[in-house]
PDB file of C-alpha atoms in Angstrom:
ATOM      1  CA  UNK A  22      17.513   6.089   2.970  1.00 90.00           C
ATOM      2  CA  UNK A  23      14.448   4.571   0.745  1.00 91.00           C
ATOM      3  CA  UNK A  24      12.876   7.356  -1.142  1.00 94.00           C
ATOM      4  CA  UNK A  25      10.403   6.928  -4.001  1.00 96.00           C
ATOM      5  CA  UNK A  26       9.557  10.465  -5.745  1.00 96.00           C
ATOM      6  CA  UNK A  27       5.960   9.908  -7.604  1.00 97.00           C
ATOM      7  CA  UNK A  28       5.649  12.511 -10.006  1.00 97.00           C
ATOM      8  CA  UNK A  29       3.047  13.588 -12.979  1.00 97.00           C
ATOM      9  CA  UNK A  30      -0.146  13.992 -11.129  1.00 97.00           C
ATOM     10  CA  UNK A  31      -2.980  16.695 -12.306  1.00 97.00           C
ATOM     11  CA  UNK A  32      -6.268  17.612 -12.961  1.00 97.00           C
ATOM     12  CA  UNK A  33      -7.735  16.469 -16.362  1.00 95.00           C
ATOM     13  CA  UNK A  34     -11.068  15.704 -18.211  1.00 97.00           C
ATOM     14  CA  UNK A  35     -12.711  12.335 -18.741  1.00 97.00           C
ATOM     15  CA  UNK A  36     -11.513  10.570 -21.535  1.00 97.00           C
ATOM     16  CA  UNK A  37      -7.801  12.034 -20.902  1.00 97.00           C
ATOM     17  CA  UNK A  38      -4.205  10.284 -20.437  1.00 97.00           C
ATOM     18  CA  UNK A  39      -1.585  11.224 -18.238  1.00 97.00           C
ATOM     19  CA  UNK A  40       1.957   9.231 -17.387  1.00 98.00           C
ATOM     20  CA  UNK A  41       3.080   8.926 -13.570  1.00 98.00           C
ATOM     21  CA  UNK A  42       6.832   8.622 -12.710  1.00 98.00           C
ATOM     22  CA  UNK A  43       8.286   7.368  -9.860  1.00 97.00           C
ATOM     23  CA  UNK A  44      11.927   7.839  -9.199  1.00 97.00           C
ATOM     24  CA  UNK A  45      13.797   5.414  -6.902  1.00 96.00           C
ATOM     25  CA  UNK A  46      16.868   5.650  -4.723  1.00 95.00           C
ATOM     26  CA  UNK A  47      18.431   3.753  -1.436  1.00 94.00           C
ATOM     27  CA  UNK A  48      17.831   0.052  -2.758  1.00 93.00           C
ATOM     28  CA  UNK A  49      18.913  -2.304  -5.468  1.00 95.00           C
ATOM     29  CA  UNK A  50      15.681  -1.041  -7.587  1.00 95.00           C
ATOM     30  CA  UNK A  51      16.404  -3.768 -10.527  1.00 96.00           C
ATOM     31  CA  UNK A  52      15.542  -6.573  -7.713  1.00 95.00           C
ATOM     32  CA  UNK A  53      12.536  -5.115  -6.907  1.00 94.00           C
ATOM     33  CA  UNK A  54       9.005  -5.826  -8.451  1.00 96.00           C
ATOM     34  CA  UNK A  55       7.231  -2.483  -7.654  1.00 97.00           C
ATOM     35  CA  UNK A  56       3.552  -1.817  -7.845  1.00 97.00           C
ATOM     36  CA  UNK A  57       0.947   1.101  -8.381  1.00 98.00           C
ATOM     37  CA  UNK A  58      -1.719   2.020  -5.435  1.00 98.00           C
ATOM     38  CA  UNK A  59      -3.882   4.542  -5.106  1.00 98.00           C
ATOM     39  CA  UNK A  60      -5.953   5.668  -2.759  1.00 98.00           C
ATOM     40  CA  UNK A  61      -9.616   7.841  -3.514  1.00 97.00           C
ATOM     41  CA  UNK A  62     -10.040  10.637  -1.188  1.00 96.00           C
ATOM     42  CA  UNK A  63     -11.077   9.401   2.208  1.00 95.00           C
ATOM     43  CA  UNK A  64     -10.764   5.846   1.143  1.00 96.00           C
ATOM     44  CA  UNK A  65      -8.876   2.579   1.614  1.00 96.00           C
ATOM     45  CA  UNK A  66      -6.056   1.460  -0.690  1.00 97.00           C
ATOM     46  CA  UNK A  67      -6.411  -0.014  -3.843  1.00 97.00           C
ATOM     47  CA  UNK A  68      -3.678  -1.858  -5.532  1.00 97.00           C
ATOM     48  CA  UNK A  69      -3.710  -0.891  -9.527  1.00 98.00           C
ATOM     49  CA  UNK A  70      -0.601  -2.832 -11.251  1.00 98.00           C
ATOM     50  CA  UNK A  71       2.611  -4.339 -10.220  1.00 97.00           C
ATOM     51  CA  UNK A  72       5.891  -5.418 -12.682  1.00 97.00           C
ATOM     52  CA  UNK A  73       8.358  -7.786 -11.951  1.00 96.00           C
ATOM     53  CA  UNK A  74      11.918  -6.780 -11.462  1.00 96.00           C
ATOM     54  CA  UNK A  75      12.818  -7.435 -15.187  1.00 96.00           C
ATOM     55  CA  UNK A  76       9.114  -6.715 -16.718  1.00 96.00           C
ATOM     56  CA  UNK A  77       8.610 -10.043 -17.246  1.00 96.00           C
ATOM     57  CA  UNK A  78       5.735 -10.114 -15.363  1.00 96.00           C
ATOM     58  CA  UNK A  79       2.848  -7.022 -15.322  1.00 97.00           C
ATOM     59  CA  UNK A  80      -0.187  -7.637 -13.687  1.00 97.00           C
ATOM     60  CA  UNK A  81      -3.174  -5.503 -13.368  1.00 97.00           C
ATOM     61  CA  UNK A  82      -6.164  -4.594 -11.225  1.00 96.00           C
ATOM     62  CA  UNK A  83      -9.485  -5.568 -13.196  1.00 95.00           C
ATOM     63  CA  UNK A  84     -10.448  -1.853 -12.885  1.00 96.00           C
ATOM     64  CA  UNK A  85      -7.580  -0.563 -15.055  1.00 98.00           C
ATOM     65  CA  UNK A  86      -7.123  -3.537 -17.631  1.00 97.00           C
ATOM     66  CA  UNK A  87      -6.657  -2.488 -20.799  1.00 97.00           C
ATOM     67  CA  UNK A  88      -6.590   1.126 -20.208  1.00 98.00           C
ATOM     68  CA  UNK A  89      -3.467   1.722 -18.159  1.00 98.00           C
ATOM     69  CA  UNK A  90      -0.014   0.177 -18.550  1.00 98.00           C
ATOM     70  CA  UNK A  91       3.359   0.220 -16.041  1.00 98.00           C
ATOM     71  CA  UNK A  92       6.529  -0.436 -17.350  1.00 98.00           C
ATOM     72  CA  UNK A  93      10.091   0.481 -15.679  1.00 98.00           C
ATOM     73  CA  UNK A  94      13.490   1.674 -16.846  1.00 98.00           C
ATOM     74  CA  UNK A  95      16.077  -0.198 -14.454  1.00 97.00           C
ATOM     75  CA  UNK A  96      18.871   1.960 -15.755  1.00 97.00           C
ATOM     76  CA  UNK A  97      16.816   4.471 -14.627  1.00 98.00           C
ATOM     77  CA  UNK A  98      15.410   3.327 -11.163  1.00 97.00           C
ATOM     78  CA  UNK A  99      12.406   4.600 -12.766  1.00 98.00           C
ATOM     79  CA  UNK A 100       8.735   3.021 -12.771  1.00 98.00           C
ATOM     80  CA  UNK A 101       5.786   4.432 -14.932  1.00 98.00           C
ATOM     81  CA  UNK A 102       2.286   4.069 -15.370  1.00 98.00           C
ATOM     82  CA  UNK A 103       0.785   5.187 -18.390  1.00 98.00           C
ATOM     83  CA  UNK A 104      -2.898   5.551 -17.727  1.00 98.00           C
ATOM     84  CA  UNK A 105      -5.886   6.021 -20.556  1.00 98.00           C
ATOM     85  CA  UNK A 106      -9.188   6.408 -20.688  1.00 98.00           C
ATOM     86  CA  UNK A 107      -9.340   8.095 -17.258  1.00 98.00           C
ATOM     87  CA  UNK A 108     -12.717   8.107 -15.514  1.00 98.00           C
ATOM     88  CA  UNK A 109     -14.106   9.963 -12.194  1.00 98.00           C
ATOM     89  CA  UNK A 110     -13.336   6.966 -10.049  1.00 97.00           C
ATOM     90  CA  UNK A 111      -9.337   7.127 -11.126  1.00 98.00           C
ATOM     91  CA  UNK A 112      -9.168  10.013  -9.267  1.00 98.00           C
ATOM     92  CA  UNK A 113      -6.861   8.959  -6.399  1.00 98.00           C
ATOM     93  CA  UNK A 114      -3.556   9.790  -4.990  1.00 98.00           C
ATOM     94  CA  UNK A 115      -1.272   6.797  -6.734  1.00 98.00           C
ATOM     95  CA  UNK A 116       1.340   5.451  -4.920  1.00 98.00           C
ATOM     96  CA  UNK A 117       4.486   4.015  -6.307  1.00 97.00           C
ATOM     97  CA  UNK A 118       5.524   1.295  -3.275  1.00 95.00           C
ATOM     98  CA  UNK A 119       6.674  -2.130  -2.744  1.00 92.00           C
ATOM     99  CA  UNK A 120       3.132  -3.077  -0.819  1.00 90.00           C
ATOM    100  CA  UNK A 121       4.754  -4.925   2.055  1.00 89.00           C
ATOM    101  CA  UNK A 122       7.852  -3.148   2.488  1.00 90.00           C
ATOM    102  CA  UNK A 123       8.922   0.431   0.853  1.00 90.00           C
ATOM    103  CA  UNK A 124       6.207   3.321   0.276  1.00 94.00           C
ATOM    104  CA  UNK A 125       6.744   6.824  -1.896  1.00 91.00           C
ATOM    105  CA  UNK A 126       4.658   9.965  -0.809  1.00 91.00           C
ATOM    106  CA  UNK A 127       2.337   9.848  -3.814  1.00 95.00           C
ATOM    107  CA  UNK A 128       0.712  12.538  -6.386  1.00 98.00           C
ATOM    108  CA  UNK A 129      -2.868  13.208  -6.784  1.00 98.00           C
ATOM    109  CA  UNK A 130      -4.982  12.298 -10.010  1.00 98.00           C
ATOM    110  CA  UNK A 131      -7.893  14.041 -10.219  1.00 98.00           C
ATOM    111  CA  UNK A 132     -10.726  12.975 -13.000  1.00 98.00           C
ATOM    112  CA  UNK A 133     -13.141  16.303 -13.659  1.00 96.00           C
ATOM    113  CA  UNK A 134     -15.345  17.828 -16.563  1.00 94.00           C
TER     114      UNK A 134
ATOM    115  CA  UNK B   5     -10.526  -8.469  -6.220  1.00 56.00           C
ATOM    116  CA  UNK B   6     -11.584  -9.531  -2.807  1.00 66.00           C
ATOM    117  CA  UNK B   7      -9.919  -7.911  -0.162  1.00 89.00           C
ATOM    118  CA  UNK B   8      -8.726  -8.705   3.592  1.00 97.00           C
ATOM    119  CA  UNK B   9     -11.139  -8.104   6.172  1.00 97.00           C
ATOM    120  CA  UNK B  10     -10.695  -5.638   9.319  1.00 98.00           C
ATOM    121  CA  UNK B  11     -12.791  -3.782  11.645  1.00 97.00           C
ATOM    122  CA  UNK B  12     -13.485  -0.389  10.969  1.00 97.00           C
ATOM    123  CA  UNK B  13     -12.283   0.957  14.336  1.00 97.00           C
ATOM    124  CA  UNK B  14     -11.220   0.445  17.804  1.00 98.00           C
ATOM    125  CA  UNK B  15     -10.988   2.548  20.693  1.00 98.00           C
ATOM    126  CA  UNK B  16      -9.008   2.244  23.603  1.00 97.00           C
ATOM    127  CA  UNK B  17      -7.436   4.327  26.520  1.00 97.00           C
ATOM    128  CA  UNK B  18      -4.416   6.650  26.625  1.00 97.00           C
ATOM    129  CA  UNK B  19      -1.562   3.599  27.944  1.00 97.00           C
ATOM    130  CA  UNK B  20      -4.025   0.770  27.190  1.00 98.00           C
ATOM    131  CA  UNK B  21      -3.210  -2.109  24.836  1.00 98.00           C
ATOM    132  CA  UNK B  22      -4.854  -2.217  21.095  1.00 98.00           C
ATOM    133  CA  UNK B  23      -5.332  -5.422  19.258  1.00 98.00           C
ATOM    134  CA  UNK B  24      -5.955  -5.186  15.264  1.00 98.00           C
ATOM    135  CA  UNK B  25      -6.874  -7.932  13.410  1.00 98.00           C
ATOM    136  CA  UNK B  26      -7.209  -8.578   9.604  1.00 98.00           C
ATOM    137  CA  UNK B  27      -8.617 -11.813   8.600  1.00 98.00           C
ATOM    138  CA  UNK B  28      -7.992 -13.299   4.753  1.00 97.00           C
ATOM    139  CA  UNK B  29      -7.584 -16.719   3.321  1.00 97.00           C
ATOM    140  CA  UNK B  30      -5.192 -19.608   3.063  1.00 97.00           C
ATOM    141  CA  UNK B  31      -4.071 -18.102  -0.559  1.00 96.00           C
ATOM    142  CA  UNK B  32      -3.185 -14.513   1.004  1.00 97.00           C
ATOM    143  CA  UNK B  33      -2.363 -13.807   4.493  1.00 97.00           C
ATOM    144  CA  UNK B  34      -2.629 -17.807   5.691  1.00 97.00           C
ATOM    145  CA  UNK B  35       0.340 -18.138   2.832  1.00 96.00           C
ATOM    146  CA  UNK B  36       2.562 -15.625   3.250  1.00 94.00           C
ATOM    147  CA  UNK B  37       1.507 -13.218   6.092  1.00 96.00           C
ATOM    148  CA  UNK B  38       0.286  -9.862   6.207  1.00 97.00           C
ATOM    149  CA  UNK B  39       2.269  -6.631   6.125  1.00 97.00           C
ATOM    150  CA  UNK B  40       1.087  -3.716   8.496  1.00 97.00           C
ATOM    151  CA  UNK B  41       0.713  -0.115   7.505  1.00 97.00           C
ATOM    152  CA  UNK B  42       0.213   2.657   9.664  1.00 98.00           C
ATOM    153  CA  UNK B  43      -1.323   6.040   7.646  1.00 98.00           C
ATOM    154  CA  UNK B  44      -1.884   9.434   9.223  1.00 97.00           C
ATOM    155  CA  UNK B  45      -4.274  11.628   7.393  1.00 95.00           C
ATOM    156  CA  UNK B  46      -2.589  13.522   4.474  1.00 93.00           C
ATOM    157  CA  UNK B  47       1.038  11.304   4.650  1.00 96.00           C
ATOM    158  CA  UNK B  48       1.601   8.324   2.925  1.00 95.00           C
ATOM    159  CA  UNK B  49       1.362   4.539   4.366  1.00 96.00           C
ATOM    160  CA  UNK B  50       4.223   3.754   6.717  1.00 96.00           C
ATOM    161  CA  UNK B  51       5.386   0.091   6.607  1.00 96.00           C
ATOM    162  CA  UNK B  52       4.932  -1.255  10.927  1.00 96.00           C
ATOM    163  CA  UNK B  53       5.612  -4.735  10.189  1.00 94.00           C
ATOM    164  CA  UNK B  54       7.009  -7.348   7.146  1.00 94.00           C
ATOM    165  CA  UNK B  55       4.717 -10.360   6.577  1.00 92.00           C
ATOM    166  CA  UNK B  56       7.449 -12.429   8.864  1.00 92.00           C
ATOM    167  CA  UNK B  57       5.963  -9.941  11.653  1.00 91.00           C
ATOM    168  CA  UNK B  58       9.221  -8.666  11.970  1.00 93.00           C
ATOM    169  CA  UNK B  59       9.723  -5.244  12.388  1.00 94.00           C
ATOM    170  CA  UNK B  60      11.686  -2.426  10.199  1.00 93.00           C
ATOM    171  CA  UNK B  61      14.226  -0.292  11.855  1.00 92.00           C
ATOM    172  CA  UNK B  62      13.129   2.472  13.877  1.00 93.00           C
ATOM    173  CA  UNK B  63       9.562   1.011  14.528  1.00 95.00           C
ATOM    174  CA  UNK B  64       8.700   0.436  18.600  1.00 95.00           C
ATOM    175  CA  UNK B  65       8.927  -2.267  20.510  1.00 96.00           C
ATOM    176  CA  UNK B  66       5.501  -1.361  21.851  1.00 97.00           C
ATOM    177  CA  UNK B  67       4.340  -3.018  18.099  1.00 97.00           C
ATOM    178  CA  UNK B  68       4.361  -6.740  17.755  1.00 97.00           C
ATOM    179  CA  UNK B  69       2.584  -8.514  14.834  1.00 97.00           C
ATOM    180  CA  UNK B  70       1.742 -11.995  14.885  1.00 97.00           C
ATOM    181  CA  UNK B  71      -0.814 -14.569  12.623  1.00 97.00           C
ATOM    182  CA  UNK B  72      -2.709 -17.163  13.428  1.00 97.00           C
ATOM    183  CA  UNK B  73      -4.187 -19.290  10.425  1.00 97.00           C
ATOM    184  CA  UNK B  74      -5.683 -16.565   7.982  1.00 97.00           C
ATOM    185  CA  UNK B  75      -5.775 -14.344  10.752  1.00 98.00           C
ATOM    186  CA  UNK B  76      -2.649 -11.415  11.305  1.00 98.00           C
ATOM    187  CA  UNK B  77      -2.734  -9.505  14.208  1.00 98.00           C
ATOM    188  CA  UNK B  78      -0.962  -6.153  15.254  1.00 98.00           C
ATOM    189  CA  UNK B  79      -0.602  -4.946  19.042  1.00 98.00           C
ATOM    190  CA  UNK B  80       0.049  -1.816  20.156  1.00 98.00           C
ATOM    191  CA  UNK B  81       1.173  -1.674  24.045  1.00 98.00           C
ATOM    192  CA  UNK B  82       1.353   1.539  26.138  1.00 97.00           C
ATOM    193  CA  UNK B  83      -1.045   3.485  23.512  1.00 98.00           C
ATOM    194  CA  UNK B  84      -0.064   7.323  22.824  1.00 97.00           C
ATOM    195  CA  UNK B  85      -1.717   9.908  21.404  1.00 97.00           C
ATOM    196  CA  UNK B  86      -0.093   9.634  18.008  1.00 97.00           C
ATOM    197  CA  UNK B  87      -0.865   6.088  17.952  1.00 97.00           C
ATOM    198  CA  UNK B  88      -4.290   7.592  16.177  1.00 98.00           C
ATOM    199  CA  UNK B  89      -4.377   6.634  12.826  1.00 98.00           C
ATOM    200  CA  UNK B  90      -5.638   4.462   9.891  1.00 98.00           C
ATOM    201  CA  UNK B  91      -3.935   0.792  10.153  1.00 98.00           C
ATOM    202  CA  UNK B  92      -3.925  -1.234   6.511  1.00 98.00           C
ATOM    203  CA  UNK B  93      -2.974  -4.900   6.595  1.00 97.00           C
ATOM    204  CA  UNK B  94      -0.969  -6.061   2.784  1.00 97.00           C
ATOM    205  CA  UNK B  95      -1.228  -9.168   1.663  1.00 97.00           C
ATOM    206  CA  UNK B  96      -0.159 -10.901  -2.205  1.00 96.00           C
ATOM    207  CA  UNK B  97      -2.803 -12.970  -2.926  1.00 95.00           C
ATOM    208  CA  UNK B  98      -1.279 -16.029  -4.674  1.00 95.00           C
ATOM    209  CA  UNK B  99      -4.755 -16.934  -6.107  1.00 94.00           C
ATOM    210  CA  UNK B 100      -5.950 -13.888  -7.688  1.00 93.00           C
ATOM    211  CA  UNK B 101      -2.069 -12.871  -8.464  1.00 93.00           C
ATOM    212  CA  UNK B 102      -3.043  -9.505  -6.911  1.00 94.00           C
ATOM    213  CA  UNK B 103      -1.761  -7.714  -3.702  1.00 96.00           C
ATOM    214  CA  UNK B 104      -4.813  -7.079  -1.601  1.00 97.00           C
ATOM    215  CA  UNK B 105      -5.542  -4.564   1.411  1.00 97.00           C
ATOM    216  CA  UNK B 106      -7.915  -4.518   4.270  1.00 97.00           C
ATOM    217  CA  UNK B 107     -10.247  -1.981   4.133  1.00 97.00           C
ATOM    218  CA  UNK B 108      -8.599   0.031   7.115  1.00 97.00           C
ATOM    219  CA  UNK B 109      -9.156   0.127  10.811  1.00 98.00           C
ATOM    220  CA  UNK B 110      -9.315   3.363  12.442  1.00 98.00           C
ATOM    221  CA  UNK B 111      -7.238   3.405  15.783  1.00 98.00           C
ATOM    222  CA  UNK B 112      -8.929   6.266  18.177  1.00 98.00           C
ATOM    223  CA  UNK B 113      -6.917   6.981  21.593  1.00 97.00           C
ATOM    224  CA  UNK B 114      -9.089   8.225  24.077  1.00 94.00           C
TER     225      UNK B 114
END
């Protein structure tokens, strides 16, 4: 069975950084790109970043350039995403998935003074 | 990013037959299809269909996905009650190198 555990979620302050994890299991997770999405509260989904099954290719939504950053750990079956700078509209649950196929159960971000 | 378009809901009878539709370009779904997700509020998205409109294990037969042009369509035959839900088409958008969503249609079963 597919399962991907996101992890790392919380409440924080503009301005703050915070590091999802999202551990994989039930699929050869080193063939697999794997992306970021989140979703803001009663809204649609939003893809944030995706990286190639060997990080040799990271790509990022416009609205996170340069302030967040995924990388993975294949001996780990582990993705990341290292987010700075966060701002009220990051809150969202962020979802560690394979957009068109496999889909974790996500962990809330929420962006507060 | 631009995203995939789809209507914002449908209705349709207990047993009747729902038709969802989610309408891109030639460098998203008219190249490589549209995935379907189906999202119940407070639970994650739940993959329906691959962009070869085949179905995943365990999904009913009373869901068939198809795509015409730049145009991917889901059915849903003999609707149920917990056929109500959010439905997301998926789409990598060779253009934009980006995956993009529709914004969500809303499936209500009267």
């Amino acid at each position: 069975e597919v399962q991907l555990l996101a992890s790392g979620g919380g409440l924080l302050q503009p301005g703050g950084s915070l590091r999802l994890s999202c551990a994989a299991s039930g699929f050869t997770f080193s063939s697999r790109s794997m992306s970021w999405v989140r979703q803001a509260p009663g809204k649609g989904l939003e893809w944030v970043s995706s990286v190639s099954h060997n990080s040799g290719d990271i790509l990022y939504a416009d609205s996170v350039k340069g302030r967040f950053t995924i990388s993975r750990d294949n001996s780990k079956n582990t993705v990341y995403l290292q987010m700075n700078g966060l701002r009220a509209e990051d809150t969202a649950v962020y979802y560690c998935a394979d957009p068109a196929d496999y889909w974790g159960q996500g962990t809330l971000v929420t962006v507060s003074s | 990013q631009a995203g995939l378009t789809q209507p914002p809901s449908v209705s349709k009878g207990l047993r009747q037959t729902a038709t969802l539709t989610c309408t891109g370009n030639i460098n998203n779904v008219g190249d490589q299809g549209a995935a379907w997700l189906q999202q119940h509020q407070g639970h994650p998205p739940k993959l329906l269909s691959y962009r070869n409109n085949n179905r995943p294990s365990g999904i009913s037969e009373r869901l068939s996905a198809s795509r015409s042009g730049n145009t991917a369509s889901l059915t849903i035959t003999g609707l149920q009650p917990e056929d109500e839900a959010d439905y997301y088409c998926s789409a990598w958008d060779s253009s934009l190198s980006a995956w993009v969503f529709g914004g969500g249609t809303k499936l209500t079963v009267l």
